[in-house]
Short mmCIF file of C-alpha atoms and ligand atoms in Angstrom, two decimals:
data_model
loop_
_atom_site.label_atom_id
_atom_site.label_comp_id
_atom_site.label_asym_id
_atom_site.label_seq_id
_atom_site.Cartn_x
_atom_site.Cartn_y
_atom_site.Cartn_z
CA UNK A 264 0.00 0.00 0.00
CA UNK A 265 1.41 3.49 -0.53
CA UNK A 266 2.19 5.52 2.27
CA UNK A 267 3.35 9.01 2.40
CA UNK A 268 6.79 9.98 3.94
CA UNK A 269 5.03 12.24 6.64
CA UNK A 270 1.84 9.35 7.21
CA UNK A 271 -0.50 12.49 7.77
CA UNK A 272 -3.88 11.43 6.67
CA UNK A 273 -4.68 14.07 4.38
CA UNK A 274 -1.32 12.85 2.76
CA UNK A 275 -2.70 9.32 2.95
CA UNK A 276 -6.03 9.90 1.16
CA UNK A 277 -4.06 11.66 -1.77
CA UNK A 278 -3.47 8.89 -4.65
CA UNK A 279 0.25 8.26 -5.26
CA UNK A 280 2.07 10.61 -8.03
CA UNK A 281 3.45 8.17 -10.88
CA UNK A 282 7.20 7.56 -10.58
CA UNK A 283 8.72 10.87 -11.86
CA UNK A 284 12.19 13.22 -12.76
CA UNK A 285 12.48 16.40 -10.73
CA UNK A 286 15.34 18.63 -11.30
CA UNK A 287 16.19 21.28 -9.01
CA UNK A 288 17.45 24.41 -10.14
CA UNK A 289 19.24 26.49 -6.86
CA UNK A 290 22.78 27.65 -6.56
CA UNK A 291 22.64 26.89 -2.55
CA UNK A 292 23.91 23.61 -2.23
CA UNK A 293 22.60 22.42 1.13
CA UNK A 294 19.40 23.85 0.26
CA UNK A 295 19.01 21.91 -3.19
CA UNK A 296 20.39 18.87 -1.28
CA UNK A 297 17.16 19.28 1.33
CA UNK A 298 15.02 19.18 -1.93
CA UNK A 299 16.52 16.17 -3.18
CA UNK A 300 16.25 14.42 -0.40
CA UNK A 301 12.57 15.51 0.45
CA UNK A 302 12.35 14.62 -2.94
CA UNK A 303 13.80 11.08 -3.58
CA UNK A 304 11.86 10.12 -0.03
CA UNK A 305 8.72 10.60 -1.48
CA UNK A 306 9.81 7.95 -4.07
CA UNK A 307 11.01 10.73 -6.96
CA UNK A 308 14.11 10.94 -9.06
CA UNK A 309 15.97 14.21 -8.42
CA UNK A 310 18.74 15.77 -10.13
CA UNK A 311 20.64 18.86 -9.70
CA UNK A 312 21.92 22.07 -11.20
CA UNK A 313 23.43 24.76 -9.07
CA UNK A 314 24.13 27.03 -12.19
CA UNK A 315 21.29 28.89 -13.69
CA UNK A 316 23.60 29.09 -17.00
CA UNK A 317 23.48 25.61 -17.31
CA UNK A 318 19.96 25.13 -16.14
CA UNK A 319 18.19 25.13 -19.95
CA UNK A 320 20.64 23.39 -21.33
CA UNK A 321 20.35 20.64 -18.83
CA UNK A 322 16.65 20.78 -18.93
CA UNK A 323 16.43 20.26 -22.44
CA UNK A 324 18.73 17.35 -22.47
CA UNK A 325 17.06 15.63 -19.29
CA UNK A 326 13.45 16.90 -19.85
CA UNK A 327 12.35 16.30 -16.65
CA UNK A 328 8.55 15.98 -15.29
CA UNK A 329 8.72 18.87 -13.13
CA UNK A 330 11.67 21.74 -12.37
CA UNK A 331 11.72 23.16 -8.81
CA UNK A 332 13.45 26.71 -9.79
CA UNK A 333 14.84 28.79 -7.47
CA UNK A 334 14.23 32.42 -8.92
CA UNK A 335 17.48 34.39 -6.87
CA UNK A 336 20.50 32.39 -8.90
CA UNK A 337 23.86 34.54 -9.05
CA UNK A 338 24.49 34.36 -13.03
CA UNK A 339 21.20 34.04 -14.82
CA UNK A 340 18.17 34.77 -12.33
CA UNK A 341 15.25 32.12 -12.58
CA UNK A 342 12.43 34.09 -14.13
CA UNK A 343 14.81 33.95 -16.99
CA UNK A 344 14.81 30.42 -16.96
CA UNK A 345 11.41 30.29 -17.23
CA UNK A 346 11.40 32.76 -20.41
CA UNK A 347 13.33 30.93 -22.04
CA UNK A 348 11.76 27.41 -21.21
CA UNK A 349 8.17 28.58 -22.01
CA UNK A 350 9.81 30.34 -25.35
CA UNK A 351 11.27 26.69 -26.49
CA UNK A 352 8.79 24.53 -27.92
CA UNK A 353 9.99 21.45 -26.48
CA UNK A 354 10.34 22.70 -22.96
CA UNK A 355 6.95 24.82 -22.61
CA UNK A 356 4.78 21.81 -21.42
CA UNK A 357 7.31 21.29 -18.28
CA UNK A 358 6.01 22.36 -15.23
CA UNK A 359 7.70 24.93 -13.26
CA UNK A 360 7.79 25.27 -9.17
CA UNK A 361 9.24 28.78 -8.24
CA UNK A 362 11.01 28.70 -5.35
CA UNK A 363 11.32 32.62 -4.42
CA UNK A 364 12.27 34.70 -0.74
CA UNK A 365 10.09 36.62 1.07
CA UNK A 366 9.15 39.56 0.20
CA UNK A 367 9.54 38.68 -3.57
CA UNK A 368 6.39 38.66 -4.39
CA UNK A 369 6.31 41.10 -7.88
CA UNK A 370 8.66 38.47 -9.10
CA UNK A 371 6.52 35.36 -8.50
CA UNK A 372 3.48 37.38 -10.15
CA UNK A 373 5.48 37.91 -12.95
CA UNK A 374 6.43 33.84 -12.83
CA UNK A 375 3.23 32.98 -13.06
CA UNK A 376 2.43 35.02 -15.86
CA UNK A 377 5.11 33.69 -17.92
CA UNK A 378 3.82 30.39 -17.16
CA UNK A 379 5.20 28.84 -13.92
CA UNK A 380 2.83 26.61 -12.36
CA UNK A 381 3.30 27.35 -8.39
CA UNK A 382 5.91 28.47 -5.63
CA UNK A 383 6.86 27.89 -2.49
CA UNK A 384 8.76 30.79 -0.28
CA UNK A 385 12.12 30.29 1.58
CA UNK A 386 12.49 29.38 4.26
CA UNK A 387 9.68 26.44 3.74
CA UNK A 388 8.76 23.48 4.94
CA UNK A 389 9.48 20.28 3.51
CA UNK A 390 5.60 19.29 3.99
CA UNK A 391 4.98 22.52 2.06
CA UNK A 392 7.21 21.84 -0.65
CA UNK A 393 6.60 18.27 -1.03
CA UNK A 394 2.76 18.54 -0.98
CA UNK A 395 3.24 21.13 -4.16
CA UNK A 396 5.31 19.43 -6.08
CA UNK A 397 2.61 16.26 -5.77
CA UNK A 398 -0.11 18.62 -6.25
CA UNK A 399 1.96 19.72 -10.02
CA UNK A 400 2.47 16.31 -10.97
CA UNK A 401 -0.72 14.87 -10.02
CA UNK A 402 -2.69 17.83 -11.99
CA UNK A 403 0.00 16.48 -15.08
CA UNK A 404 -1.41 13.14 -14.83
CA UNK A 405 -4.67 14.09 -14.58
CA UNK A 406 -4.42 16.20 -17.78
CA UNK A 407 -2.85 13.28 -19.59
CA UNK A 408 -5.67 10.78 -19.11
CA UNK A 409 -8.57 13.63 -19.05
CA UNK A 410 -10.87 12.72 -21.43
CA UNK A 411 -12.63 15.79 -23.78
CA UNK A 412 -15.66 16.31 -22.20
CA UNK A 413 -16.26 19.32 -24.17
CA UNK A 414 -17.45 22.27 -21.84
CA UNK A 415 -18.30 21.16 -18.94
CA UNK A 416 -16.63 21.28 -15.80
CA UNK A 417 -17.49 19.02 -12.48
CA UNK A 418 -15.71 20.13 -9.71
CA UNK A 419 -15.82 19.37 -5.47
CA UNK A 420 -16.83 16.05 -6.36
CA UNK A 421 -19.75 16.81 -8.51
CA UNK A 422 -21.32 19.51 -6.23
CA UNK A 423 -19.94 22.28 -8.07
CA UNK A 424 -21.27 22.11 -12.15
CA UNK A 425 -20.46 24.79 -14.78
CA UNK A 426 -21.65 24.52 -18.12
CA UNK A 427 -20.38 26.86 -20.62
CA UNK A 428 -22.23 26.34 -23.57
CA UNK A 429 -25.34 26.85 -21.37
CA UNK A 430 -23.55 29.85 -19.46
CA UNK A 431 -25.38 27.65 -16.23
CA UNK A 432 -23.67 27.33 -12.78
CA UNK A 433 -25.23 25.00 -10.37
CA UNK A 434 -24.38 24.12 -6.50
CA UNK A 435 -25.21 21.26 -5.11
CA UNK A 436 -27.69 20.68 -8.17
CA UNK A 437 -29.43 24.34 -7.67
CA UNK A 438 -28.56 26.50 -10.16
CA UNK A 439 -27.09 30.27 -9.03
CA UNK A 440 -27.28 33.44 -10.69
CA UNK A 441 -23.79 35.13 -11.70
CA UNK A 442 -23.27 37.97 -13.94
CA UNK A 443 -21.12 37.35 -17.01
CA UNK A 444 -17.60 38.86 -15.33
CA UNK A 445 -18.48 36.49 -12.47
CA UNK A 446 -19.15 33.55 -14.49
CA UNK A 447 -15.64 34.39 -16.53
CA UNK A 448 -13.82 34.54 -13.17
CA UNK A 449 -15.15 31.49 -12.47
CA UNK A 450 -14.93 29.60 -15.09
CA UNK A 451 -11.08 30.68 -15.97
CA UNK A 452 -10.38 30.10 -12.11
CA UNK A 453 -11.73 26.32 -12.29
CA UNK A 454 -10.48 25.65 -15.76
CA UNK A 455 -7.07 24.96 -13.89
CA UNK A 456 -7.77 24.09 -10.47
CA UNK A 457 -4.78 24.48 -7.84
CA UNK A 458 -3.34 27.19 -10.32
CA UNK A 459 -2.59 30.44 -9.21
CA UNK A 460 -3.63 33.14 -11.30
CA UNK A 461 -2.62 37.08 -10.76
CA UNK A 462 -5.28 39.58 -10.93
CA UNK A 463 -3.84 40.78 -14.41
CA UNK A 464 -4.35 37.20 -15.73
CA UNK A 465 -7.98 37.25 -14.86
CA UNK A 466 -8.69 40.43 -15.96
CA UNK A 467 -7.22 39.32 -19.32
CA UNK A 468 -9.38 36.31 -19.17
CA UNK A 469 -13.00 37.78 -18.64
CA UNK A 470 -11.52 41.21 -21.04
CA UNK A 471 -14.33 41.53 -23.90
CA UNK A 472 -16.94 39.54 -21.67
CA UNK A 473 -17.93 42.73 -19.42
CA UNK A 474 -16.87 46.07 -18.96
CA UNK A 475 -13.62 47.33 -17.87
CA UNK A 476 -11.93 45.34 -14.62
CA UNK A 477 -9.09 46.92 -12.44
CA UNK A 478 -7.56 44.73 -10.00
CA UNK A 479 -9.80 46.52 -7.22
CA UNK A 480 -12.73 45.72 -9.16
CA UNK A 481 -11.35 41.73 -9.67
CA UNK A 482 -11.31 41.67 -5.97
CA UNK A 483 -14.95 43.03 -5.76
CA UNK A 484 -16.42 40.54 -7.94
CA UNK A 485 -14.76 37.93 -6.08
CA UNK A 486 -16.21 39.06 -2.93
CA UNK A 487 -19.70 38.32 -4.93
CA UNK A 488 -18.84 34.97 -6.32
CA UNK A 489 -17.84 33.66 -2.88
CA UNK A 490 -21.00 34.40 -1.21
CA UNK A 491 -22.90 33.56 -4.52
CA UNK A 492 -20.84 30.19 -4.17
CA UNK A 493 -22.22 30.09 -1.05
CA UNK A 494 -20.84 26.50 1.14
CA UNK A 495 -18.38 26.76 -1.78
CA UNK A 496 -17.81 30.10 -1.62
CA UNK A 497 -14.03 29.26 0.13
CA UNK A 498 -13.02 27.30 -3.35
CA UNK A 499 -11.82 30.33 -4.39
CA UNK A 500 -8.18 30.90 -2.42
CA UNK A 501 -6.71 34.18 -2.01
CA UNK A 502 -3.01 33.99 -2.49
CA UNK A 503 -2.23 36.87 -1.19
CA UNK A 504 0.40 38.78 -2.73
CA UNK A 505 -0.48 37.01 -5.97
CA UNK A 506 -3.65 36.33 -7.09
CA UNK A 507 -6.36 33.70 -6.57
CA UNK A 508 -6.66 29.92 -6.87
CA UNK A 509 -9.77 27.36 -7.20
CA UNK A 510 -8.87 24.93 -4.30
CA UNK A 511 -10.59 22.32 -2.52
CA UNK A 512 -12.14 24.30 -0.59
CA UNK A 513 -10.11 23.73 2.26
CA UNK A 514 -7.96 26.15 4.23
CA UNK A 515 -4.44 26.23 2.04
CA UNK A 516 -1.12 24.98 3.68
CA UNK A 517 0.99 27.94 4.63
CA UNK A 518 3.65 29.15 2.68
CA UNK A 519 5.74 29.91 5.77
CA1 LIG B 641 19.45 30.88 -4.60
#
């Protein structure tokens, strides 16, 4: 039977991630070593780089599953990396974990609009850490065997519905009323859940659907959705500093 590392139940009721390559991009040698081990415990190949130079060329040789980035690197910084990964045809579809210090938050919003998938902050705990980098690979599996079920998605086992063709939300089988920016939010939002998305990227999202959104406004229709959402109004996770997520629903681990 699989087991998590850590035996928590939450980590025991989430189904294994399939055998997998991580490489770790971070110029700090004990602290790559941490990841590794974290890492290889949880039943993962891990390989490093501790030069960001040398971190797309090995990438595109190894082509790993996943690459846990470390954005401050002394000779080329990480959201760099991810430019040029997410420029390169071949390397665009590999998932990216930022790995970023407090306090940097304008440079993970700008990570995850170039197409990183997550981030964790320094200093961070191993559960942390460990629990995204499942959380990436399992939402990569899932993808792979998803089959096209044109425009529908079912999410919080089946009690949240929204049907795009129809423009119809339902909770808990009872349909709710949203305007259009509110369905857009929503529907972008739970196209991708566990992604974070910045306010820009949502804005961009719902732009042409309603009238103009600032980011104050994004935050205002929110507000709405949540309490329209009603028992699944927490689904939608602030990540503050950043943007929002869809989520299960239940309170977020910490970054810190
Ligand atoms: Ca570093």
């Amino acid at each position: 039977m699989w087991q998590s590392w850590d035996g928590s139940v939450e980590a025991l009721l989430e189904p294994p991630v399939q055998r997998a390559d991580v490489l770790i991009v971070e110029d700090e040698v004990e602290i790559a070593e941490l990841m590794q081990f974290h890492c290889e415990r949880d039943g993962l190949r891990a390989s490093l780089v501790h030069n960001g130079k040398l971190a797309v060329d090995v990438i595109r040789r190894q082509k790993p599953d996943l690459v846990i980035l470390d954005l401050m690197l002394p000779d080329l910084d990480g959201l760099e990396i991810c430019r040029r990964m997410k420029r390169a045809e071949e390397l665009r579809r590999i998932p990216i974990l930022m790995v970023s210090a407090k306090g940097e938050e304008s440079d993970v919003v700008a990570g995850i609009e170039l197409g990183a998938d997550d981030y964790v902050t320094k200093p961070f705990s191993p559960k942390v850490l460990m629990a995204r980098v499942r959380n990436i690979l399992r939402r990569r599996d899932a993808e792979q065997d998803k089959p096209d079920d044109g425009d529908r998605i079912v999410l919080s086992e089946g009690r949240l519905v929204i049907d795009a063709e129809r423009h119809v939300v339902s909770v808990d089988g009872s349909t709710i009323d949203l305007t259009l920016t509110e369905f857009g939010i929503l529907q972008y939002l739970a196209s991708r859940p566990g992604f974070v998305r910045t306010r820009d990227q949502i804005i961009a999202a719902v732009h042409g659907k309603s009238t103009v959104l600032s980011s104050r406004t994004v935050d205002v229709h929110i507000t709405a959705l949540r309490r329209k959402l009603g028992s699944l109004g927490d689904c939608i996770e602030t990540v503050r500093g950043v943007g929002y997520r869809f989520g299960e629903g239940k309170t977020a681990l910490a970054d810190a």
